PDB file of C-alpha atoms in Angstrom:
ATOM      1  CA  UNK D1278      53.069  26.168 -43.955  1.00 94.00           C
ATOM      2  CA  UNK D1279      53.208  22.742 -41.836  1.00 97.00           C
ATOM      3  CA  UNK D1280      57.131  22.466 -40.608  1.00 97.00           C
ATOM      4  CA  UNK D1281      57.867  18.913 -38.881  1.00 98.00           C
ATOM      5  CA  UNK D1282      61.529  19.484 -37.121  1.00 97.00           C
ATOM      6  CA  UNK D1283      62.890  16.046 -36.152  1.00 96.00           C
ATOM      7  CA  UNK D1284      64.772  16.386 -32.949  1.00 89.00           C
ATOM      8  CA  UNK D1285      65.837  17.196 -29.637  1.00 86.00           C
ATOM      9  CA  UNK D1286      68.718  19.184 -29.742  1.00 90.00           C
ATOM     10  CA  UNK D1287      69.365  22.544 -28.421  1.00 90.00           C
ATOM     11  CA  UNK D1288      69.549  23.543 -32.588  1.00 94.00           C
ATOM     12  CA  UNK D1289      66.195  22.060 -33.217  1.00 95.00           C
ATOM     13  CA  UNK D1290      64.586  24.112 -29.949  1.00 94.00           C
ATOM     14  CA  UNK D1291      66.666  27.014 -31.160  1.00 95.00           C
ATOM     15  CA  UNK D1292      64.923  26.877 -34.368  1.00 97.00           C
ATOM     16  CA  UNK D1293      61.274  25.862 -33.005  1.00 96.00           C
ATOM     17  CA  UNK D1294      61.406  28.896 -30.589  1.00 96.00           C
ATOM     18  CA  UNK D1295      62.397  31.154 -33.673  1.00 96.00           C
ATOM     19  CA  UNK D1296      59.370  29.652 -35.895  1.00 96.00           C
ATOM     20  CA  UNK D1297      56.872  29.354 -33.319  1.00 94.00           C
ATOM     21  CA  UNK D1298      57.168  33.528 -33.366  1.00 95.00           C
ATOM     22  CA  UNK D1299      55.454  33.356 -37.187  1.00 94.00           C
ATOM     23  CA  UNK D1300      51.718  33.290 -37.145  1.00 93.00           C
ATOM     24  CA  UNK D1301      52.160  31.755 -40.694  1.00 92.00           C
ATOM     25  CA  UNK D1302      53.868  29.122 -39.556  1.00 95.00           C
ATOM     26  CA  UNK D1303      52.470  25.840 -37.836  1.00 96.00           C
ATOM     27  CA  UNK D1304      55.504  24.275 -36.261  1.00 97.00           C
ATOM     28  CA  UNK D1305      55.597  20.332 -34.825  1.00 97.00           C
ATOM     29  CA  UNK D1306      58.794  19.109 -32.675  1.00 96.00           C
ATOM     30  CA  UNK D1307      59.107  15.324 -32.728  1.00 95.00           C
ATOM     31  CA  UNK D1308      61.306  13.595 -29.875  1.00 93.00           C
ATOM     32  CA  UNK D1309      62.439  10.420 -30.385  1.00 83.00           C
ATOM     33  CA  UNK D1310      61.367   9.696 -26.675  1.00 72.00           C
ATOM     34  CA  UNK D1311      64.891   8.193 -25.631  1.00 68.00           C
ATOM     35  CA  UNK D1312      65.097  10.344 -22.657  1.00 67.00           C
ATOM     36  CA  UNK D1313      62.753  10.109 -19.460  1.00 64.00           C
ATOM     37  CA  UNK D1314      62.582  14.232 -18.965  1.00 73.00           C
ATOM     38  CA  UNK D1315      63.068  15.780 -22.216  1.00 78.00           C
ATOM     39  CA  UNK D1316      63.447  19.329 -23.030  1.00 81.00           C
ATOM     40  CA  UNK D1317      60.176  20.482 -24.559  1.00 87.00           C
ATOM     41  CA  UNK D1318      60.500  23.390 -27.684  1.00 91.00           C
ATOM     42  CA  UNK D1319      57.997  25.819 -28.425  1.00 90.00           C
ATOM     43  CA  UNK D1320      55.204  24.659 -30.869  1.00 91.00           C
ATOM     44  CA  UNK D1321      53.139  21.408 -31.379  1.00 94.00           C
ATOM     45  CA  UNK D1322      55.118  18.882 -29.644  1.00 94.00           C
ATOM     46  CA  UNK D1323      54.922  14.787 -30.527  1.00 94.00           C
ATOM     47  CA  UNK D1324      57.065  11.643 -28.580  1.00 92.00           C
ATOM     48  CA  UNK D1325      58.220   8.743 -30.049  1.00 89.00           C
ATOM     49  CA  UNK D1326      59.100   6.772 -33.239  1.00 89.00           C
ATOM     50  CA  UNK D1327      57.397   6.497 -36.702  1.00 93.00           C
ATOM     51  CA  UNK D1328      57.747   3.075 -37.397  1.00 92.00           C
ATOM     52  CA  UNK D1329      60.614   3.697 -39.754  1.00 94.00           C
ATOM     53  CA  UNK D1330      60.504   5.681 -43.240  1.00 96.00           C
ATOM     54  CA  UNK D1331      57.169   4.864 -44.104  1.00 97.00           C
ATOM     55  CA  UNK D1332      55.364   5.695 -41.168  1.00 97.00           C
ATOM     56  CA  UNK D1333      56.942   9.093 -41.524  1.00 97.00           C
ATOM     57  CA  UNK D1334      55.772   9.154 -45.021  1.00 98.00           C
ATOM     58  CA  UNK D1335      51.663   8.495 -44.019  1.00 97.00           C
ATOM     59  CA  UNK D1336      52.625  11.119 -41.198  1.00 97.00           C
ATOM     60  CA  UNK D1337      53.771  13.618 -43.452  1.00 97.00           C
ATOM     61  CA  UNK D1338      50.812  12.730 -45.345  1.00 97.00           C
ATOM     62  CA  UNK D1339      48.409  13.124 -42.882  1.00 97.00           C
ATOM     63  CA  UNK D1340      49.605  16.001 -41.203  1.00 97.00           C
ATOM     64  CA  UNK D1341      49.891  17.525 -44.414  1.00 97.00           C
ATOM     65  CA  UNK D1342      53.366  18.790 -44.082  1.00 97.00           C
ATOM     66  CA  UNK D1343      55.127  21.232 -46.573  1.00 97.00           C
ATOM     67  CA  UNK D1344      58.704  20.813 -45.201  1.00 97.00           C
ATOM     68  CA  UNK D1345      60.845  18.646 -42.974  1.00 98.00           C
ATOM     69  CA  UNK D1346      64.115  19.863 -41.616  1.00 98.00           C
ATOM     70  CA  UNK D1347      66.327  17.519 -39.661  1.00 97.00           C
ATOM     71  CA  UNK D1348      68.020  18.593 -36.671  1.00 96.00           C
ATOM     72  CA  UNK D1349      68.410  15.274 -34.861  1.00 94.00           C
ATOM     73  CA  UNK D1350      71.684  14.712 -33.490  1.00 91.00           C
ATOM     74  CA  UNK D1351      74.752  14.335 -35.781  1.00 92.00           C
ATOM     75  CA  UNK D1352      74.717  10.431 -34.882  1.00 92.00           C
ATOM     76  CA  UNK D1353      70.964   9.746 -34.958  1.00 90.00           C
ATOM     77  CA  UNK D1354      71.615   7.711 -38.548  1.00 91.00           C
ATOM     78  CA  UNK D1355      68.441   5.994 -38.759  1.00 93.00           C
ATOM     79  CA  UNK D1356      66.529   8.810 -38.486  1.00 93.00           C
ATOM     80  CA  UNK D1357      68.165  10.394 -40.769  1.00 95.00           C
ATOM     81  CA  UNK D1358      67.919   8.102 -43.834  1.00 95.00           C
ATOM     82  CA  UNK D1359      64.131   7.615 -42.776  1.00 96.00           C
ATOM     83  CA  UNK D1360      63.894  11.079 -43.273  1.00 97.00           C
ATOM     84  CA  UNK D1361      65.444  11.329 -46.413  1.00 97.00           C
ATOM     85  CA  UNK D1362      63.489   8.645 -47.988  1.00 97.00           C
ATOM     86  CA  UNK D1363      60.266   9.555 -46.722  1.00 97.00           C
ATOM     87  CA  UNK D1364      60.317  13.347 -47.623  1.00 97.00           C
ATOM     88  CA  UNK D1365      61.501  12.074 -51.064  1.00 97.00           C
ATOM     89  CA  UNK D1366      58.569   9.535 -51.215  1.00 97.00           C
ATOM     90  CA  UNK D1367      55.908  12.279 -50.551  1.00 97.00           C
ATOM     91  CA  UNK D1368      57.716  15.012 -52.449  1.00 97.00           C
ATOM     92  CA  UNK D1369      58.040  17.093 -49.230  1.00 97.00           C
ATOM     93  CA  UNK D1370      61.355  19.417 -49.365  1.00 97.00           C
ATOM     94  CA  UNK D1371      63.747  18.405 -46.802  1.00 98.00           C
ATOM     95  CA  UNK D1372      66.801  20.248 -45.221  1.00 98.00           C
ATOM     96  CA  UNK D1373      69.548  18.283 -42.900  1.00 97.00           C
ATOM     97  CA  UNK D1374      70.644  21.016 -39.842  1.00 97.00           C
ATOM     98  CA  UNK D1375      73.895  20.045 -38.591  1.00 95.00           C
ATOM     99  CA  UNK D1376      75.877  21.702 -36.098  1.00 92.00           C
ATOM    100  CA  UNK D1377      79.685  22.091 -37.301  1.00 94.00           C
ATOM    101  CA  UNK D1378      82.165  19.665 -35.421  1.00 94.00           C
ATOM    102  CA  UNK D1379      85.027  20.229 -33.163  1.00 96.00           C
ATOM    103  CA  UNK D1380      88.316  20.653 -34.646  1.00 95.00           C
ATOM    104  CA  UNK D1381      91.256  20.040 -32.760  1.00 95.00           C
ATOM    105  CA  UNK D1382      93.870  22.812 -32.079  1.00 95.00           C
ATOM    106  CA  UNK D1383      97.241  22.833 -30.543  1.00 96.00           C
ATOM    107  CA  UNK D1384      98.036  19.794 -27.944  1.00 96.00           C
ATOM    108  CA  UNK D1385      95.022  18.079 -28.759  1.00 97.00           C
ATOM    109  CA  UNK D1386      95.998  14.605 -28.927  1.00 98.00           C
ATOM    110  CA  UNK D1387      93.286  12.994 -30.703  1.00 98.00           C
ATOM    111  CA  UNK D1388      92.511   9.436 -32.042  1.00 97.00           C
ATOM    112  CA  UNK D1389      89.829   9.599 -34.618  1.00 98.00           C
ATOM    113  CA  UNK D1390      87.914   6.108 -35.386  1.00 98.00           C
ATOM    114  CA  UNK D1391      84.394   5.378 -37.422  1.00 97.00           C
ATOM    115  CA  UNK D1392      82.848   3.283 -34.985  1.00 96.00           C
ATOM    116  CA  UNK D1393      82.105   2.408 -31.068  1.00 96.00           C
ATOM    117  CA  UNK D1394      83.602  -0.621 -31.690  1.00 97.00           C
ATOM    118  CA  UNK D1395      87.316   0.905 -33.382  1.00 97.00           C
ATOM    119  CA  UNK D1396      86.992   3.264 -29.566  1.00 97.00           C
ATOM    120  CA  UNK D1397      87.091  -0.079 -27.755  1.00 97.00           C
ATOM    121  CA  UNK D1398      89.620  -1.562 -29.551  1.00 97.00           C
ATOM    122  CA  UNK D1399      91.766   1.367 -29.940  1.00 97.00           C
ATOM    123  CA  UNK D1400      91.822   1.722 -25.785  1.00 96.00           C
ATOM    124  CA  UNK D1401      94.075  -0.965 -24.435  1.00 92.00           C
ATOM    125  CA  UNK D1402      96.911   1.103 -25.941  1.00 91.00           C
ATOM    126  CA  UNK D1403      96.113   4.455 -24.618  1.00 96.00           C
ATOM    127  CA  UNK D1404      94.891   4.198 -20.768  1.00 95.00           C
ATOM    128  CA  UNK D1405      93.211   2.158 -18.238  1.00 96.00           C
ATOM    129  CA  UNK D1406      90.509   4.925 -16.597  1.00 98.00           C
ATOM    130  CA  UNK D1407      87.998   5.764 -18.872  1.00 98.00           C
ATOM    131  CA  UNK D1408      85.364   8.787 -18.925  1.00 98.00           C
ATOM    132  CA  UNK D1409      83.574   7.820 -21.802  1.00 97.00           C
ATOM    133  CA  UNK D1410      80.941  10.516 -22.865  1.00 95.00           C
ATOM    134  CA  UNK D1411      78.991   8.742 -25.918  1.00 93.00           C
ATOM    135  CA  UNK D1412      75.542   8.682 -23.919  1.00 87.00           C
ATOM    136  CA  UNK D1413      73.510   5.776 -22.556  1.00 87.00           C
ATOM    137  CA  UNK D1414      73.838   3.243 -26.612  1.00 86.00           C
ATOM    138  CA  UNK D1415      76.121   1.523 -27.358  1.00 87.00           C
ATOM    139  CA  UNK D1416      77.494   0.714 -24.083  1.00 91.00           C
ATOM    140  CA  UNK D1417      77.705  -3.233 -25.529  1.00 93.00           C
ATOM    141  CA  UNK D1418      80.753  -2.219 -27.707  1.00 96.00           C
ATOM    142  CA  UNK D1419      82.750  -1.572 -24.592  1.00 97.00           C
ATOM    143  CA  UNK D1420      81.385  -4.697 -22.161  1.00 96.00           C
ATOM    144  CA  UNK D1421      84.336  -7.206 -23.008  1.00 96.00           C
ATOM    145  CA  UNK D1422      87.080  -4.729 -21.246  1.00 96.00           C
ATOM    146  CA  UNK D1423      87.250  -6.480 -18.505  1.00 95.00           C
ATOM    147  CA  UNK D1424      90.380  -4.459 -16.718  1.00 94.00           C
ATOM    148  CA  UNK D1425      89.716  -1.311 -18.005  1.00 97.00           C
ATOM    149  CA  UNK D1426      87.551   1.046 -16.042  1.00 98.00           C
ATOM    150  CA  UNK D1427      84.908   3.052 -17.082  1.00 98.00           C
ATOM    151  CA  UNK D1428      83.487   6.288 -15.785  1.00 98.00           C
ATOM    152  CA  UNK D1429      80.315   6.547 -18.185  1.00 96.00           C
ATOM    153  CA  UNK D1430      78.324   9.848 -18.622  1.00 95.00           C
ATOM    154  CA  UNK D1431      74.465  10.420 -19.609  1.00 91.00           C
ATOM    155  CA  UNK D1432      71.512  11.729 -19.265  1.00 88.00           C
ATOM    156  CA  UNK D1433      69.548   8.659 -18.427  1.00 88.00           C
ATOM    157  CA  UNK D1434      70.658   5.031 -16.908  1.00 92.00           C
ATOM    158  CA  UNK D1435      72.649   3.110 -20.135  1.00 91.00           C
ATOM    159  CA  UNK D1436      71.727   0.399 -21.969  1.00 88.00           C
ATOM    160  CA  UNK D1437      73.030  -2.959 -21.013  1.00 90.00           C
ATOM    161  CA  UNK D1438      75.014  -4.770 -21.479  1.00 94.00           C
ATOM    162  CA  UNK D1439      77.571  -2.737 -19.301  1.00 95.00           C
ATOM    163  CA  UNK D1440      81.639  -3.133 -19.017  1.00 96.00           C
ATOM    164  CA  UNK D1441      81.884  -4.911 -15.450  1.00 96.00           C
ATOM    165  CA  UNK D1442      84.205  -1.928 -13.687  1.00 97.00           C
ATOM    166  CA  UNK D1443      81.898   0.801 -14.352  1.00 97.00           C
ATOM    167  CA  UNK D1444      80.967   3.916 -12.460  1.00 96.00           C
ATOM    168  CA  UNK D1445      77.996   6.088 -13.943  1.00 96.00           C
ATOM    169  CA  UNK D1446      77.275   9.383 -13.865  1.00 95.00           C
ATOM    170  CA  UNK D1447      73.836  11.055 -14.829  1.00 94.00           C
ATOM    171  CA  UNK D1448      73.663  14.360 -15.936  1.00 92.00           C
ATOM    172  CA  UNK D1449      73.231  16.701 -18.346  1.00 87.00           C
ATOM    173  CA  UNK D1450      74.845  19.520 -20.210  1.00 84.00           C
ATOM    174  CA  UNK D1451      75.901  22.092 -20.735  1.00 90.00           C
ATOM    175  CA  UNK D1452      79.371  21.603 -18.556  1.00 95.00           C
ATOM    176  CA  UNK D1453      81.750  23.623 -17.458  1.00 96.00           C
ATOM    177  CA  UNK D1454      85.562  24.295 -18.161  1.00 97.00           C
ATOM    178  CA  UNK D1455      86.192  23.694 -13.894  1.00 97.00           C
ATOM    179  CA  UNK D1456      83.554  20.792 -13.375  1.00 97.00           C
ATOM    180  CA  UNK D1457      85.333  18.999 -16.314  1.00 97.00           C
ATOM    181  CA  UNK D1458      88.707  19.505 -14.774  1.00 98.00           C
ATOM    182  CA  UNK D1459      87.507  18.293 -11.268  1.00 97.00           C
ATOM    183  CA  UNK D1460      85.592  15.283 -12.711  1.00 97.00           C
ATOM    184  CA  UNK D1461      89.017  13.783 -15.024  1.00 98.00           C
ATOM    185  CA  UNK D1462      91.395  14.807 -11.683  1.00 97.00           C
ATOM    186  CA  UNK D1463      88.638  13.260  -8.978  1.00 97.00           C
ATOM    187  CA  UNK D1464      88.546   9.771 -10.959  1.00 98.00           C
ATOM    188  CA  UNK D1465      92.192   9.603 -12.343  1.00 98.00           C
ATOM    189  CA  UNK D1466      90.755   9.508 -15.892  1.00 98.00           C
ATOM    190  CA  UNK D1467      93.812   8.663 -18.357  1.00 97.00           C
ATOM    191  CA  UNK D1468      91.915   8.533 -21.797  1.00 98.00           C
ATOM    192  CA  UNK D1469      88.903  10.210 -22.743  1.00 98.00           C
ATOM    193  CA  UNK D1470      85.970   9.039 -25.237  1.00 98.00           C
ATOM    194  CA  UNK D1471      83.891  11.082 -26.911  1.00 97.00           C
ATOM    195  CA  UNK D1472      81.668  11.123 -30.468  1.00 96.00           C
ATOM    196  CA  UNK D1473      82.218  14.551 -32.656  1.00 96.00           C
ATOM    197  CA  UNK D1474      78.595  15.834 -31.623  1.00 92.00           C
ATOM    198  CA  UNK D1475      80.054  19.357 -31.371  1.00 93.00           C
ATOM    199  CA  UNK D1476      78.460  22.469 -29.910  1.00 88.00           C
ATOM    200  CA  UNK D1477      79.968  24.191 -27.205  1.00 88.00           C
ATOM    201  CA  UNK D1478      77.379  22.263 -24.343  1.00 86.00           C
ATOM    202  CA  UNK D1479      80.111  19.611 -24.074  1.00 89.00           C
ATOM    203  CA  UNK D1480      83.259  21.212 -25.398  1.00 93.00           C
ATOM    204  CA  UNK D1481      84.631  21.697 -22.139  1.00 96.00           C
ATOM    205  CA  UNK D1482      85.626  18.490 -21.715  1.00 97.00           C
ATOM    206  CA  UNK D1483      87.785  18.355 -24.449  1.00 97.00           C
ATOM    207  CA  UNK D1484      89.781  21.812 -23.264  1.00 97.00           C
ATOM    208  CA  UNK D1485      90.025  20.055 -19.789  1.00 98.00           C
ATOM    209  CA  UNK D1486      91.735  16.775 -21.414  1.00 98.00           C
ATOM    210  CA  UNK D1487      94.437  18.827 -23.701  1.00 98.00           C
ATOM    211  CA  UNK D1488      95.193  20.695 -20.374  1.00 97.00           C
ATOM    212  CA  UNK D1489      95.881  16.971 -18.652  1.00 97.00           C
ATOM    213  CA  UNK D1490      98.022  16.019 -21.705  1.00 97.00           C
ATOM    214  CA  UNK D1491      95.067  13.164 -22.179  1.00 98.00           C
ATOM    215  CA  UNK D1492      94.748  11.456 -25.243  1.00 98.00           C
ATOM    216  CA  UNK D1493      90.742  11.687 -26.675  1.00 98.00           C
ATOM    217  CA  UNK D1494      89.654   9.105 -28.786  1.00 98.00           C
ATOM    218  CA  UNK D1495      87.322  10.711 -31.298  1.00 98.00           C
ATOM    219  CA  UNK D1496      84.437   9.131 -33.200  1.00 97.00           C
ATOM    220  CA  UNK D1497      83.779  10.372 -36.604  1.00 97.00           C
ATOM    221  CA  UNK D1498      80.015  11.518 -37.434  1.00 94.00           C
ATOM    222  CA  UNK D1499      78.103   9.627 -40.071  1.00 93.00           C
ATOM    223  CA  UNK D1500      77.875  11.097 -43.636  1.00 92.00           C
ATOM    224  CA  UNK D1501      74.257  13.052 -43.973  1.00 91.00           C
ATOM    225  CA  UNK D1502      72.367  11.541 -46.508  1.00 90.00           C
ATOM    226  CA  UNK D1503      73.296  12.130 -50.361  1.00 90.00           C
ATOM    227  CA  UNK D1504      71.419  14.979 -52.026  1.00 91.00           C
ATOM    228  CA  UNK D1505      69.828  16.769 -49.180  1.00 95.00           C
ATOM    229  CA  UNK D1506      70.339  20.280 -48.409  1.00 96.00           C
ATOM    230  CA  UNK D1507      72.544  21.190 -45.505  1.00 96.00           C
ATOM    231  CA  UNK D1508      73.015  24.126 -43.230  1.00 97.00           C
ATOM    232  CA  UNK D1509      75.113  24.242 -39.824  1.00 94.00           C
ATOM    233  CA  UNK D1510      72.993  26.789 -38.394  1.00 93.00           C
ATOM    234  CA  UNK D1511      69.296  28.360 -37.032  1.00 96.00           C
ATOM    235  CA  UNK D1512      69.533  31.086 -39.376  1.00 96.00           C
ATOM    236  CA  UNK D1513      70.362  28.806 -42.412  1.00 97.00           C
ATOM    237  CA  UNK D1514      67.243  26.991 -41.787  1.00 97.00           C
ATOM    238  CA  UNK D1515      65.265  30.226 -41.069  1.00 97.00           C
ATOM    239  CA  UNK D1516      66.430  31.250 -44.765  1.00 97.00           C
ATOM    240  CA  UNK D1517      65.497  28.073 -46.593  1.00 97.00           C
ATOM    241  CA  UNK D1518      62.176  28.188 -45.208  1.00 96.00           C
ATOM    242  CA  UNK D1519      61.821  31.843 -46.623  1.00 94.00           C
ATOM    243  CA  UNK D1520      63.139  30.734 -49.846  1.00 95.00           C
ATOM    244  CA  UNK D1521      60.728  28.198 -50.170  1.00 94.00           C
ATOM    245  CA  UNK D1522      57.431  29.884 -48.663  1.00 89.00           C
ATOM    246  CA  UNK D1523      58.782  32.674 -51.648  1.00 88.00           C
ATOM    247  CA  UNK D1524      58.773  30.226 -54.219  1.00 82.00           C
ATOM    248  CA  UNK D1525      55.680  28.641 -53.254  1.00 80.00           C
ATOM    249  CA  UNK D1526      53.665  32.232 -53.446  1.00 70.00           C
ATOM    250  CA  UNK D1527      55.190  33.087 -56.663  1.00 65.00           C
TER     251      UNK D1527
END
């Protein structure tokens, strides 16, 4: 069997490394390419776009692949829906592998919105020192806050155009409990901003800000796409794929 795993996260290397172990098995990783130094899984590895759903369709097609499972990151959208339309052009099976989100607990205060843009307009009320953790897009939705300042976290410079009092830090998970508290104390950060990526990489951060008293706004994730399969972990995804090499022997 041909497996194509879409993404980059530390779910999708989790799972490569697991497959790569089956001699039965051909695996491909495909990055998206949107960071300079990527982390590379085990397996056939390929960089960079399709060209939408239907150059992942004549991929699949080429490459002769017999399943697809998603594991890009909860808000890679347009991936997503390519993926969904293209495995159900080319009748290739296709399972979505989500990690669970973070739920708040006691003293959380949290401010959930649906968009960058409901963040940016929900801030003026709730502080005036951001750290806003929502990676190197989207950076436009925050660029008319002209008073309000920004400490910005990613992995690679962000995208312009940039809020004018902005301070960036590049780096990359996972963090810790005490580097989170020392980076909201060291910058007077009031309000935190985060999307509901979950995984315990960047968790921290939100344990630091409920011991501050901080408010978090949260964005929601995007719905996966209607009718596709979904599991919230490795081992889920190791079982479909058994299921299906099964039902394609019997």
């Amino acid at each position: 069997m041909h497996v194509l795993i879409l993404g980059g996260t530390t779910e999708a290397r989790r799972l490569a490394a697991v497959l790569a172990e089956d001699p039965a098995l051909r695996v491909t990783s495909s990055l998206a390419g949107r960071v300079a130094e990527p982390r590379l899984p085990a397996g056939e590895v390929r960089i960079g776009g399709f060209g939408g759903s239907v150059g992942l369709a004549d991929w699949l097609r080429a490459e002769q692949a017999d399943a697809v499972i998603d594991a890009t990151h909860p808000f890679a959208e347009k991936i997503s829906r390519s993926a969904a339309t293209a495995a159900a052009e080319v009748h290739v099976p296709l399972l979505v592998l989500r990690r669970p989100g973070w739920v708040p607990v006691d003293g959380d205060d949290w401010h959930r919105v649906d968009s960058l843009a409901e963040a940016a307009d929900a801030l003026p009320g709730l502080g005036r020192r951001v750290f806003l953790t929502t990676g190197r897009q989207g950076m436009a939705a925050f660029a008319h806050l002209k008073d309000t300042f920004f400490l910005a976290r990613s992995v690679d410079p962000p995208d312009r155009p940039l809020p004018p009092r902005l301070e960036v830090l590049l780096d990359r998970g996972p963090f810790t409990l005490d580097g989170e508290r020392r980076v909201l104390r060291e910058y007077d950060i009031d309000v935190l901003v985060t999307k509901d990526s979950g995984g315990a990489a960047t968790a921290p951060k939100l344990t630091a800000a409920r011991e501050l008293g901080l408010p978090v706004v949260v964005v929601r994730r995007p719905e996966t796409p209607s009718g596709v399969p979904v599991t919230d972990g490795v081992q889920g995804a190791v079982d479909w794929l058994t299921a299906l090499a099964a039902g394609r022997s019997s």
